[in-house]
Amino acid sequence: AVGSVKDLLFDGPSWQIRYFDIDTGHWLPGRRVILSSEAVLSTDYGTRRISTSLSKEQVEKSPLLEEHLPVTRQKQNELAKYYAWSPYYAYSEALRNVSMTEGDPNLRSIRSVTGYQIQAQNGEIGYISDLIVDDHACQSVPWEIRYLVIDTRNWLPGKYVLIPPKWAGDIDWDTQHVLLDVTREKIENSPEYDPTAPINRQYEEVFYDYYGRPKYWLESSAV
């Protein structure tokens, strides 16, 4: 084992998981280790273990990343070359033009967005208390943030609801607000989410029918 997952880094515009931020404990003190989602072979949620295609020696000799500093595009290029990963930004003109020496502005941390306020059409309705990741989103990009878990208990006592991040009209990263093109009343009456229970397709059917939105699993099947 090389360590434990302490955070996930995702591409802000697409909400796709790009890296696992690893806590290596006392093994590599002072070193930051991030692993591409491309390196993940399998996940076992029963034993809470993730298997990768990498050896411990590979990780130990990987390009140096300093703790608590942003991940620059230059460092991502070094990691991609060392591990033979496919740079996710290579196919996007906008992403390719990101400065090589500054922190990648599109790379966001799951921990950092927890607590963002949710702004509906007619006022605030809650905040992000958690994020739910789909580890089988599709073959080309298997790891994707599927839902934001919204805590509305300051407005709707005792209720959690889900919102797919791709429904967000806009995200203000500076003020930490997620703007939704949905009314507070629509969210208030949406199917309640139980954080202690797994999400199943039956719940998703009811959820997407309530909002009248296309079901993502049917779109994936069509593709």
JSON list of C-alpha atoms in Angstrom, two decimals:
[
{"chain": "A", "resi": 1, "resn": "ALA", "atom": "CA", "xyz": [0.00, 0.00, 0.00]},
{"chain": "A", "resi": 2, "resn": "VAL", "atom": "CA", "xyz": [1.23, 3.50, -0.82]},
{"chain": "A", "resi": 3, "resn": "GLY", "atom": "CA", "xyz": [-1.22, 5.39, 1.40]},
{"chain": "A", "resi": 4, "resn": "SER", "atom": "CA", "xyz": [-4.82, 6.49, 1.70]},
{"chain": "A", "resi": 5, "resn": "VAL", "atom": "CA", "xyz": [-6.98, 8.84, -0.37]},
{"chain": "A", "resi": 6, "resn": "LYS", "atom": "CA", "xyz": [-7.33, 12.21, 1.33]},
{"chain": "A", "resi": 7, "resn": "ASP", "atom": "CA", "xyz": [-8.93, 14.15, -1.51]},
{"chain": "A", "resi": 8, "resn": "LEU", "atom": "CA", "xyz": [-10.01, 14.01, -5.15]},
{"chain": "A", "resi": 9, "resn": "LEU", "atom": "CA", "xyz": [-9.07, 16.63, -7.75]},
{"chain": "A", "resi": 10, "resn": "PHE", "atom": "CA", "xyz": [-11.52, 17.27, -10.55]},
{"chain": "A", "resi": 11, "resn": "ASP", "atom": "CA", "xyz": [-11.74, 19.30, -13.71]},
{"chain": "A", "resi": 12, "resn": "GLY", "atom": "CA", "xyz": [-14.06, 22.20, -12.85]},
{"chain": "A", "resi": 13, "resn": "PRO", "atom": "CA", "xyz": [-15.77, 22.60, -16.24]},
{"chain": "A", "resi": 14, "resn": "SER", "atom": "CA", "xyz": [-16.53, 18.88, -16.72]},
{"chain": "A", "resi": 15, "resn": "TRP", "atom": "CA", "xyz": [-16.72, 17.63, -13.08]},
{"chain": "A", "resi": 16, "resn": "GLN", "atom": "CA", "xyz": [-14.58, 14.64, -14.07]},
{"chain": "A", "resi": 17, "resn": "ILE", "atom": "CA", "xyz": [-12.14, 13.23, -11.52]},
{"chain": "A", "resi": 18, "resn": "ARG", "atom": "CA", "xyz": [-8.56, 13.68, -12.73]},
{"chain": "A", "resi": 19, "resn": "TYR", "atom": "CA", "xyz": [-6.39, 12.81, -9.73]},
{"chain": "A", "resi": 20, "resn": "PHE", "atom": "CA", "xyz": [-6.41, 11.07, -6.36]},
{"chain": "A", "resi": 21, "resn": "ASP", "atom": "CA", "xyz": [-4.56, 13.07, -3.71]},
{"chain": "A", "resi": 22, "resn": "ILE", "atom": "CA", "xyz": [-2.77, 10.50, -1.55]},
{"chain": "A", "resi": 23, "resn": "ASP", "atom": "CA", "xyz": [-1.74, 10.68, 2.09]},
{"chain": "A", "resi": 24, "resn": "THR", "atom": "CA", "xyz": [1.43, 8.55, 2.26]},
{"chain": "A", "resi": 25, "resn": "GLY", "atom": "CA", "xyz": [1.74, 8.87, 6.04]},
{"chain": "A", "resi": 26, "resn": "HIS", "atom": "CA", "xyz": [5.33, 8.49, 7.28]},
{"chain": "A", "resi": 27, "resn": "TRP", "atom": "CA", "xyz": [6.47, 6.74, 4.11]},
{"chain": "A", "resi": 28, "resn": "LEU", "atom": "CA", "xyz": [7.23, 9.87, 2.06]},
{"chain": "A", "resi": 29, "resn": "PRO", "atom": "CA", "xyz": [7.17, 12.76, 4.57]},
{"chain": "A", "resi": 30, "resn": "GLY", "atom": "CA", "xyz": [6.95, 16.19, 2.99]},
{"chain": "A", "resi": 31, "resn": "ARG", "atom": "CA", "xyz": [6.03, 14.76, -0.40]},
{"chain": "A", "resi": 32, "resn": "ARG", "atom": "CA", "xyz": [2.74, 15.18, -2.16]},
{"chain": "A", "resi": 33, "resn": "VAL", "atom": "CA", "xyz": [1.58, 12.25, -4.24]},
{"chain": "A", "resi": 34, "resn": "ILE", "atom": "CA", "xyz": [-1.23, 12.48, -6.78]},
{"chain": "A", "resi": 35, "resn": "LEU", "atom": "CA", "xyz": [-2.28, 9.58, -8.98]},
{"chain": "A", "resi": 36, "resn": "SER", "atom": "CA", "xyz": [-4.28, 9.85, -12.18]},
{"chain": "A", "resi": 37, "resn": "SER", "atom": "CA", "xyz": [-7.71, 8.19, -12.23]},
{"chain": "A", "resi": 38, "resn": "GLU", "atom": "CA", "xyz": [-6.35, 6.51, -15.34]},
{"chain": "A", "resi": 39, "resn": "ALA", "atom": "CA", "xyz": [-4.07, 4.41, -13.08]},
{"chain": "A", "resi": 40, "resn": "VAL", "atom": "CA", "xyz": [-6.96, 2.90, -11.09]},
{"chain": "A", "resi": 41, "resn": "LEU", "atom": "CA", "xyz": [-7.65, -0.73, -11.94]},
{"chain": "A", "resi": 42, "resn": "SER", "atom": "CA", "xyz": [-10.43, -1.58, -9.48]},
{"chain": "A", "resi": 43, "resn": "THR", "atom": "CA", "xyz": [-12.16, -0.48, -6.29]},
{"chain": "A", "resi": 44, "resn": "ASP", "atom": "CA", "xyz": [-13.36, -2.65, -3.42]},
{"chain": "A", "resi": 45, "resn": "TYR", "atom": "CA", "xyz": [-15.72, -0.66, -1.24]},
{"chain": "A", "resi": 46, "resn": "GLY", "atom": "CA", "xyz": [-16.11, -3.55, 1.19]},
{"chain": "A", "resi": 47, "resn": "THR", "atom": "CA", "xyz": [-12.43, -3.53, 2.13]},
{"chain": "A", "resi": 48, "resn": "ARG", "atom": "CA", "xyz": [-12.00, 0.17, 1.25]},
{"chain": "A", "resi": 49, "resn": "ARG", "atom": "CA", "xyz": [-9.12, -0.57, -1.11]},
{"chain": "A", "resi": 50, "resn": "ILE", "atom": "CA", "xyz": [-8.21, 0.83, -4.51]},
{"chain": "A", "resi": 51, "resn": "SER", "atom": "CA", "xyz": [-5.91, -1.15, -6.79]},
{"chain": "A", "resi": 52, "resn": "THR", "atom": "CA", "xyz": [-3.68, 0.67, -9.26]},
{"chain": "A", "resi": 53, "resn": "SER", "atom": "CA", "xyz": [-1.39, -0.28, -12.12]},
{"chain": "A", "resi": 54, "resn": "LEU", "atom": "CA", "xyz": [1.60, 1.32, -10.36]},
{"chain": "A", "resi": 55, "resn": "SER", "atom": "CA", "xyz": [4.34, -0.17, -8.22]},
{"chain": "A", "resi": 56, "resn": "LYS", "atom": "CA", "xyz": [5.44, 1.34, -4.91]},
{"chain": "A", "resi": 57, "resn": "GLU", "atom": "CA", "xyz": [8.87, 2.02, -6.43]},
{"chain": "A", "resi": 58, "resn": "GLN", "atom": "CA", "xyz": [7.29, 3.97, -9.29]},
{"chain": "A", "resi": 59, "resn": "VAL", "atom": "CA", "xyz": [5.43, 6.18, -6.85]},
{"chain": "A", "resi": 60, "resn": "GLU", "atom": "CA", "xyz": [8.55, 6.72, -4.73]},
{"chain": "A", "resi": 61, "resn": "LYS", "atom": "CA", "xyz": [10.59, 7.88, -7.74]},
{"chain": "A", "resi": 62, "resn": "SER", "atom": "CA", "xyz": [7.86, 10.02, -9.28]},
{"chain": "A", "resi": 63, "resn": "PRO", "atom": "CA", "xyz": [8.39, 13.77, -9.97]},
{"chain": "A", "resi": 64, "resn": "LEU", "atom": "CA", "xyz": [8.43, 15.85, -6.81]},
{"chain": "A", "resi": 65, "resn": "LEU", "atom": "CA", "xyz": [5.28, 17.70, -5.80]},
{"chain": "A", "resi": 66, "resn": "GLU", "atom": "CA", "xyz": [5.46, 20.05, -2.86]},
{"chain": "A", "resi": 67, "resn": "GLU", "atom": "CA", "xyz": [2.81, 19.86, -0.16]},
{"chain": "A", "resi": 68, "resn": "HIS", "atom": "CA", "xyz": [0.20, 22.64, 0.02]},
{"chain": "A", "resi": 69, "resn": "LEU", "atom": "CA", "xyz": [1.16, 24.14, -3.35]},
{"chain": "A", "resi": 70, "resn": "PRO", "atom": "CA", "xyz": [-1.07, 24.22, -6.46]},
{"chain": "A", "resi": 71, "resn": "VAL", "atom": "CA", "xyz": [-0.53, 21.58, -9.12]},
{"chain": "A", "resi": 72, "resn": "THR", "atom": "CA", "xyz": [0.86, 23.43, -12.13]},
{"chain": "A", "resi": 73, "resn": "ARG", "atom": "CA", "xyz": [0.43, 22.38, -15.75]},
{"chain": "A", "resi": 74, "resn": "GLN", "atom": "CA", "xyz": [4.20, 21.84, -15.88]},
{"chain": "A", "resi": 75, "resn": "LYS", "atom": "CA", "xyz": [4.00, 19.32, -13.02]},
{"chain": "A", "resi": 76, "resn": "GLN", "atom": "CA", "xyz": [1.06, 17.58, -14.69]},
{"chain": "A", "resi": 77, "resn": "ASN", "atom": "CA", "xyz": [3.13, 17.26, -17.85]},
{"chain": "A", "resi": 78, "resn": "GLU", "atom": "CA", "xyz": [6.02, 15.77, -15.88]},
{"chain": "A", "resi": 79, "resn": "LEU", "atom": "CA", "xyz": [3.73, 13.24, -14.20]},
{"chain": "A", "resi": 80, "resn": "ALA", "atom": "CA", "xyz": [2.08, 12.32, -17.51]},
{"chain": "A", "resi": 81, "resn": "LYS", "atom": "CA", "xyz": [5.46, 11.73, -19.13]},
{"chain": "A", "resi": 82, "resn": "TYR", "atom": "CA", "xyz": [6.83, 9.72, -16.18]},
{"chain": "A", "resi": 83, "resn": "TYR", "atom": "CA", "xyz": [3.79, 7.48, -15.78]},
{"chain": "A", "resi": 84, "resn": "ALA", "atom": "CA", "xyz": [2.81, 7.45, -19.49]},
{"chain": "A", "resi": 85, "resn": "TRP", "atom": "CA", "xyz": [-0.59, 8.90, -18.67]},
{"chain": "A", "resi": 86, "resn": "SER", "atom": "CA", "xyz": [-2.76, 10.55, -21.32]},
{"chain": "A", "resi": 87, "resn": "PRO", "atom": "CA", "xyz": [-2.95, 14.29, -20.48]},
{"chain": "A", "resi": 88, "resn": "TYR", "atom": "CA", "xyz": [-6.69, 15.02, -20.29]},
{"chain": "A", "resi": 89, "resn": "TYR", "atom": "CA", "xyz": [-6.08, 18.63, -21.37]},
{"chain": "A", "resi": 90, "resn": "ALA", "atom": "CA", "xyz": [-4.29, 17.69, -24.58]},
{"chain": "A", "resi": 91, "resn": "TYR", "atom": "CA", "xyz": [-7.54, 17.61, -26.56]},
{"chain": "A", "resi": 92, "resn": "SER", "atom": "CA", "xyz": [-8.90, 20.99, -25.47]},
{"chain": "A", "resi": 93, "resn": "GLU", "atom": "CA", "xyz": [-7.61, 24.26, -26.87]},
{"chain": "A", "resi": 94, "resn": "ALA", "atom": "CA", "xyz": [-8.83, 26.16, -23.80]},
{"chain": "A", "resi": 95, "resn": "LEU", "atom": "CA", "xyz": [-7.11, 23.76, -21.39]},
{"chain": "A", "resi": 96, "resn": "ARG", "atom": "CA", "xyz": [-3.90, 23.66, -23.42]},
{"chain": "A", "resi": 97, "resn": "ASN", "atom": "CA", "xyz": [-3.54, 27.43, -23.09]},
{"chain": "A", "resi": 98, "resn": "VAL", "atom": "CA", "xyz": [-3.37, 27.35, -19.29]},
{"chain": "A", "resi": 99, "resn": "SER", "atom": "CA", "xyz": [-0.14, 28.83, -17.92]},
{"chain": "A", "resi": 100, "resn": "MET", "atom": "CA", "xyz": [2.57, 26.23, -17.35]},
{"chain": "A", "resi": 101, "resn": "THR", "atom": "CA", "xyz": [3.93, 27.74, -14.14]},
{"chain": "A", "resi": 102, "resn": "GLU", "atom": "CA", "xyz": [0.78, 28.80, -12.28]},
{"chain": "A", "resi": 103, "resn": "GLY", "atom": "CA", "xyz": [-1.70, 26.55, -10.52]},
{"chain": "A", "resi": 104, "resn": "ASP", "atom": "CA", "xyz": [-4.18, 24.98, -12.93]},
{"chain": "A", "resi": 105, "resn": "PRO", "atom": "CA", "xyz": [-7.37, 27.08, -12.46]},
{"chain": "A", "resi": 106, "resn": "ASN", "atom": "CA", "xyz": [-9.54, 24.25, -13.77]},
{"chain": "A", "resi": 107, "resn": "LEU", "atom": "CA", "xyz": [-8.28, 21.73, -11.21]},
{"chain": "A", "resi": 108, "resn": "ARG", "atom": "CA", "xyz": [-10.50, 21.78, -8.12]},
{"chain": "A", "resi": 109, "resn": "SER", "atom": "CA", "xyz": [-10.51, 19.87, -4.85]},
{"chain": "A", "resi": 110, "resn": "ILE", "atom": "CA", "xyz": [-13.58, 18.04, -3.55]},
{"chain": "A", "resi": 111, "resn": "ARG", "atom": "CA", "xyz": [-12.71, 19.16, -0.05]},
{"chain": "A", "resi": 112, "resn": "SER", "atom": "CA", "xyz": [-12.51, 22.79, -1.14]},
{"chain": "A", "resi": 113, "resn": "VAL", "atom": "CA", "xyz": [-16.00, 22.88, -2.71]},
{"chain": "A", "resi": 114, "resn": "THR", "atom": "CA", "xyz": [-17.66, 21.25, 0.30]},
{"chain": "A", "resi": 115, "resn": "GLY", "atom": "CA", "xyz": [-19.56, 24.07, 1.97]},
{"chain": "A", "resi": 116, "resn": "TYR", "atom": "CA", "xyz": [-20.28, 26.07, -1.22]},
{"chain": "A", "resi": 117, "resn": "GLN", "atom": "CA", "xyz": [-23.65, 27.83, -1.02]},
{"chain": "A", "resi": 118, "resn": "ILE", "atom": "CA", "xyz": [-26.47, 26.82, -3.37]},
{"chain": "A", "resi": 119, "resn": "GLN", "atom": "CA", "xyz": [-28.28, 29.73, -4.99]},
{"chain": "A", "resi": 120, "resn": "ALA", "atom": "CA", "xyz": [-31.65, 28.93, -6.59]},
{"chain": "A", "resi": 121, "resn": "GLN", "atom": "CA", "xyz": [-33.51, 31.30, -8.91]},
{"chain": "A", "resi": 122, "resn": "ASN", "atom": "CA", "xyz": [-35.22, 33.00, -6.00]},
{"chain": "A", "resi": 123, "resn": "GLY", "atom": "CA", "xyz": [-32.73, 32.75, -3.14]},
{"chain": "A", "resi": 124, "resn": "GLU", "atom": "CA", "xyz": [-30.34, 30.49, -1.27]},
{"chain": "A", "resi": 125, "resn": "ILE", "atom": "CA", "xyz": [-31.51, 26.98, -0.48]},
{"chain": "A", "resi": 126, "resn": "GLY", "atom": "CA", "xyz": [-28.57, 25.19, 1.19]},
{"chain": "A", "resi": 127, "resn": "TYR", "atom": "CA", "xyz": [-24.93, 24.24, 0.85]},
{"chain": "A", "resi": 128, "resn": "ILE", "atom": "CA", "xyz": [-22.85, 21.35, -0.49]},
{"chain": "A", "resi": 129, "resn": "SER", "atom": "CA", "xyz": [-22.31, 18.85, 2.31]},
{"chain": "A", "resi": 130, "resn": "ASP", "atom": "CA", "xyz": [-20.87, 16.04, 0.19]},
{"chain": "A", "resi": 131, "resn": "LEU", "atom": "CA", "xyz": [-20.27, 14.88, -3.38]},
{"chain": "A", "resi": 132, "resn": "ILE", "atom": "CA", "xyz": [-21.11, 11.51, -4.91]},
{"chain": "A", "resi": 133, "resn": "VAL", "atom": "CA", "xyz": [-18.74, 10.04, -7.48]},
{"chain": "A", "resi": 134, "resn": "ASP", "atom": "CA", "xyz": [-19.68, 7.58, -10.21]},
{"chain": "A", "resi": 135, "resn": "ASP", "atom": "CA", "xyz": [-16.69, 5.31, -10.81]},
{"chain": "A", "resi": 136, "resn": "HIS", "atom": "CA", "xyz": [-18.22, 3.76, -13.95]},
{"chain": "A", "resi": 137, "resn": "ALA", "atom": "CA", "xyz": [-19.45, 6.89, -15.71]},
{"chain": "A", "resi": 138, "resn": "CYS", "atom": "CA", "xyz": [-18.24, 5.70, -19.14]},
{"chain": "A", "resi": 139, "resn": "GLN", "atom": "CA", "xyz": [-15.33, 3.81, -20.64]},
{"chain": "A", "resi": 140, "resn": "SER", "atom": "CA", "xyz": [-13.34, 6.85, -21.74]},
{"chain": "A", "resi": 141, "resn": "VAL", "atom": "CA", "xyz": [-13.85, 8.82, -18.48]},
{"chain": "A", "resi": 142, "resn": "PRO", "atom": "CA", "xyz": [-14.84, 6.37, -15.73]},
{"chain": "A", "resi": 143, "resn": "TRP", "atom": "CA", "xyz": [-14.64, 8.74, -12.75]},
{"chain": "A", "resi": 144, "resn": "GLU", "atom": "CA", "xyz": [-17.12, 11.60, -12.62]},
{"chain": "A", "resi": 145, "resn": "ILE", "atom": "CA", "xyz": [-18.92, 13.60, -9.93]},
{"chain": "A", "resi": 146, "resn": "ARG", "atom": "CA", "xyz": [-22.51, 12.51, -10.39]},
{"chain": "A", "resi": 147, "resn": "TYR", "atom": "CA", "xyz": [-24.32, 14.44, -7.65]},
{"chain": "A", "resi": 148, "resn": "LEU", "atom": "CA", "xyz": [-23.90, 17.28, -5.19]},
{"chain": "A", "resi": 149, "resn": "VAL", "atom": "CA", "xyz": [-25.45, 16.45, -1.81]},
{"chain": "A", "resi": 150, "resn": "ILE", "atom": "CA", "xyz": [-27.25, 19.59, -0.65]},
{"chain": "A", "resi": 151, "resn": "ASP", "atom": "CA", "xyz": [-27.97, 20.18, 3.03]},
{"chain": "A", "resi": 152, "resn": "THR", "atom": "CA", "xyz": [-31.11, 22.31, 3.17]},
{"chain": "A", "resi": 153, "resn": "ARG", "atom": "CA", "xyz": [-31.76, 21.88, 6.89]},
{"chain": "A", "resi": 154, "resn": "ASN", "atom": "CA", "xyz": [-31.50, 25.62, 7.61]},
{"chain": "A", "resi": 155, "resn": "TRP", "atom": "CA", "xyz": [-34.38, 26.10, 5.17]},
{"chain": "A", "resi": 156, "resn": "LEU", "atom": "CA", "xyz": [-36.07, 22.67, 5.11]},
{"chain": "A", "resi": 157, "resn": "PRO", "atom": "CA", "xyz": [-35.56, 21.01, 8.51]},
{"chain": "A", "resi": 158, "resn": "GLY", "atom": "CA", "xyz": [-33.98, 17.59, 8.28]},
{"chain": "A", "resi": 159, "resn": "LYS", "atom": "CA", "xyz": [-33.80, 17.31, 4.50]},
{"chain": "A", "resi": 160, "resn": "TYR", "atom": "CA", "xyz": [-30.98, 16.44, 2.13]},
{"chain": "A", "resi": 161, "resn": "VAL", "atom": "CA", "xyz": [-31.45, 16.60, -1.64]},
{"chain": "A", "resi": 162, "resn": "LEU", "atom": "CA", "xyz": [-29.35, 15.83, -4.69]},
{"chain": "A", "resi": 163, "resn": "ILE", "atom": "CA", "xyz": [-28.45, 18.02, -7.64]},
{"chain": "A", "resi": 164, "resn": "PRO", "atom": "CA", "xyz": [-26.29, 16.90, -10.59]},
{"chain": "A", "resi": 165, "resn": "PRO", "atom": "CA", "xyz": [-23.45, 19.45, -10.89]},
{"chain": "A", "resi": 166, "resn": "LYS", "atom": "CA", "xyz": [-23.96, 19.67, -14.65]},
{"chain": "A", "resi": 167, "resn": "TRP", "atom": "CA", "xyz": [-27.33, 21.30, -13.96]},
{"chain": "A", "resi": 168, "resn": "ALA", "atom": "CA", "xyz": [-25.56, 24.28, -12.43]},
{"chain": "A", "resi": 169, "resn": "GLY", "atom": "CA", "xyz": [-26.06, 27.39, -14.54]},
{"chain": "A", "resi": 170, "resn": "ASP", "atom": "CA", "xyz": [-22.85, 28.91, -13.23]},
{"chain": "A", "resi": 171, "resn": "ILE", "atom": "CA", "xyz": [-20.33, 28.47, -10.43]},
{"chain": "A", "resi": 172, "resn": "ASP", "atom": "CA", "xyz": [-18.69, 31.46, -8.81]},
{"chain": "A", "resi": 173, "resn": "TRP", "atom": "CA", "xyz": [-15.44, 30.00, -7.51]},
{"chain": "A", "resi": 174, "resn": "ASP", "atom": "CA", "xyz": [-14.49, 33.30, -5.83]},
{"chain": "A", "resi": 175, "resn": "THR", "atom": "CA", "xyz": [-17.66, 33.75, -3.76]},
{"chain": "A", "resi": 176, "resn": "GLN", "atom": "CA", "xyz": [-18.17, 29.97, -3.44]},
{"chain": "A", "resi": 177, "resn": "HIS", "atom": "CA", "xyz": [-21.70, 29.94, -4.84]},
{"chain": "A", "resi": 178, "resn": "VAL", "atom": "CA", "xyz": [-23.34, 27.41, -7.15]},
{"chain": "A", "resi": 179, "resn": "LEU", "atom": "CA", "xyz": [-26.11, 29.01, -9.20]},
{"chain": "A", "resi": 180, "resn": "LEU", "atom": "CA", "xyz": [-29.06, 26.82, -10.24]},
{"chain": "A", "resi": 181, "resn": "ASP", "atom": "CA", "xyz": [-31.69, 27.51, -12.88]},
{"chain": "A", "resi": 182, "resn": "VAL", "atom": "CA", "xyz": [-34.30, 25.97, -10.55]},
{"chain": "A", "resi": 183, "resn": "THR", "atom": "CA", "xyz": [-36.65, 27.56, -8.02]},
{"chain": "A", "resi": 184, "resn": "ARG", "atom": "CA", "xyz": [-36.38, 26.99, -4.29]},
{"chain": "A", "resi": 185, "resn": "GLU", "atom": "CA", "xyz": [-39.86, 25.45, -4.34]},
{"chain": "A", "resi": 186, "resn": "LYS", "atom": "CA", "xyz": [-38.79, 22.89, -6.94]},
{"chain": "A", "resi": 187, "resn": "ILE", "atom": "CA", "xyz": [-35.83, 21.85, -4.80]},
{"chain": "A", "resi": 188, "resn": "GLU", "atom": "CA", "xyz": [-37.95, 21.91, -1.63]},
{"chain": "A", "resi": 189, "resn": "ASN", "atom": "CA", "xyz": [-40.38, 19.37, -3.09]},
{"chain": "A", "resi": 190, "resn": "SER", "atom": "CA", "xyz": [-37.76, 17.17, -4.75]},
{"chain": "A", "resi": 191, "resn": "PRO", "atom": "CA", "xyz": [-37.25, 13.52, -3.68]},
{"chain": "A", "resi": 192, "resn": "GLU", "atom": "CA", "xyz": [-35.45, 13.42, -0.34]},
{"chain": "A", "resi": 193, "resn": "TYR", "atom": "CA", "xyz": [-32.02, 11.82, -0.23]},
{"chain": "A", "resi": 194, "resn": "ASP", "atom": "CA", "xyz": [-31.02, 9.51, 2.62]},
{"chain": "A", "resi": 195, "resn": "PRO", "atom": "CA", "xyz": [-27.20, 9.77, 3.10]},
{"chain": "A", "resi": 196, "resn": "THR", "atom": "CA", "xyz": [-27.19, 6.39, 4.89]},
{"chain": "A", "resi": 197, "resn": "ALA", "atom": "CA", "xyz": [-28.69, 4.51, 1.94]},
{"chain": "A", "resi": 198, "resn": "PRO", "atom": "CA", "xyz": [-27.06, 3.75, -1.43]},
{"chain": "A", "resi": 199, "resn": "ILE", "atom": "CA", "xyz": [-28.49, 5.43, -4.52]},
{"chain": "A", "resi": 200, "resn": "ASN", "atom": "CA", "xyz": [-30.27, 2.92, -6.74]},
{"chain": "A", "resi": 201, "resn": "ARG", "atom": "CA", "xyz": [-31.78, 3.18, -10.19]},
{"chain": "A", "resi": 202, "resn": "GLN", "atom": "CA", "xyz": [-35.33, 3.22, -8.79]},
{"chain": "A", "resi": 203, "resn": "TYR", "atom": "CA", "xyz": [-34.54, 6.39, -6.84]},
{"chain": "A", "resi": 204, "resn": "GLU", "atom": "CA", "xyz": [-32.88, 7.94, -9.90]},
{"chain": "A", "resi": 205, "resn": "GLU", "atom": "CA", "xyz": [-35.92, 7.15, -12.07]},
{"chain": "A", "resi": 206, "resn": "VAL", "atom": "CA", "xyz": [-38.18, 9.02, -9.64]},
{"chain": "A", "resi": 207, "resn": "PHE", "atom": "CA", "xyz": [-35.64, 11.83, -9.29]},
{"chain": "A", "resi": 208, "resn": "TYR", "atom": "CA", "xyz": [-35.21, 12.50, -13.03]},
{"chain": "A", "resi": 209, "resn": "ASP", "atom": "CA", "xyz": [-38.94, 12.12, -13.72]},
{"chain": "A", "resi": 210, "resn": "TYR", "atom": "CA", "xyz": [-39.65, 14.73, -11.04]},
{"chain": "A", "resi": 211, "resn": "TYR", "atom": "CA", "xyz": [-37.32, 17.25, -12.68]},
{"chain": "A", "resi": 212, "resn": "GLY", "atom": "CA", "xyz": [-38.29, 16.21, -16.22]},
{"chain": "A", "resi": 213, "resn": "ARG", "atom": "CA", "xyz": [-34.63, 15.97, -17.22]},
{"chain": "A", "resi": 214, "resn": "PRO", "atom": "CA", "xyz": [-32.97, 13.44, -19.58]},
{"chain": "A", "resi": 215, "resn": "LYS", "atom": "CA", "xyz": [-31.70, 10.34, -17.78]},
{"chain": "A", "resi": 216, "resn": "TYR", "atom": "CA", "xyz": [-27.91, 10.17, -18.04]},
{"chain": "A", "resi": 217, "resn": "TRP", "atom": "CA", "xyz": [-27.80, 6.35, -18.23]},
{"chain": "A", "resi": 218, "resn": "LEU", "atom": "CA", "xyz": [-30.03, 6.37, -21.31]},
{"chain": "A", "resi": 219, "resn": "GLU", "atom": "CA", "xyz": [-27.81, 8.97, -22.96]},
{"chain": "A", "resi": 220, "resn": "SER", "atom": "CA", "xyz": [-24.75, 6.83, -22.19]},
{"chain": "A", "resi": 221, "resn": "SER", "atom": "CA", "xyz": [-26.42, 3.76, -23.68]},
{"chain": "A", "resi": 222, "resn": "ALA", "atom": "CA", "xyz": [-27.26, 5.68, -26.83]},
{"chain": "A", "resi": 223, "resn": "VAL", "atom": "CA", "xyz": [-23.64, 6.78, -27.20]}
]
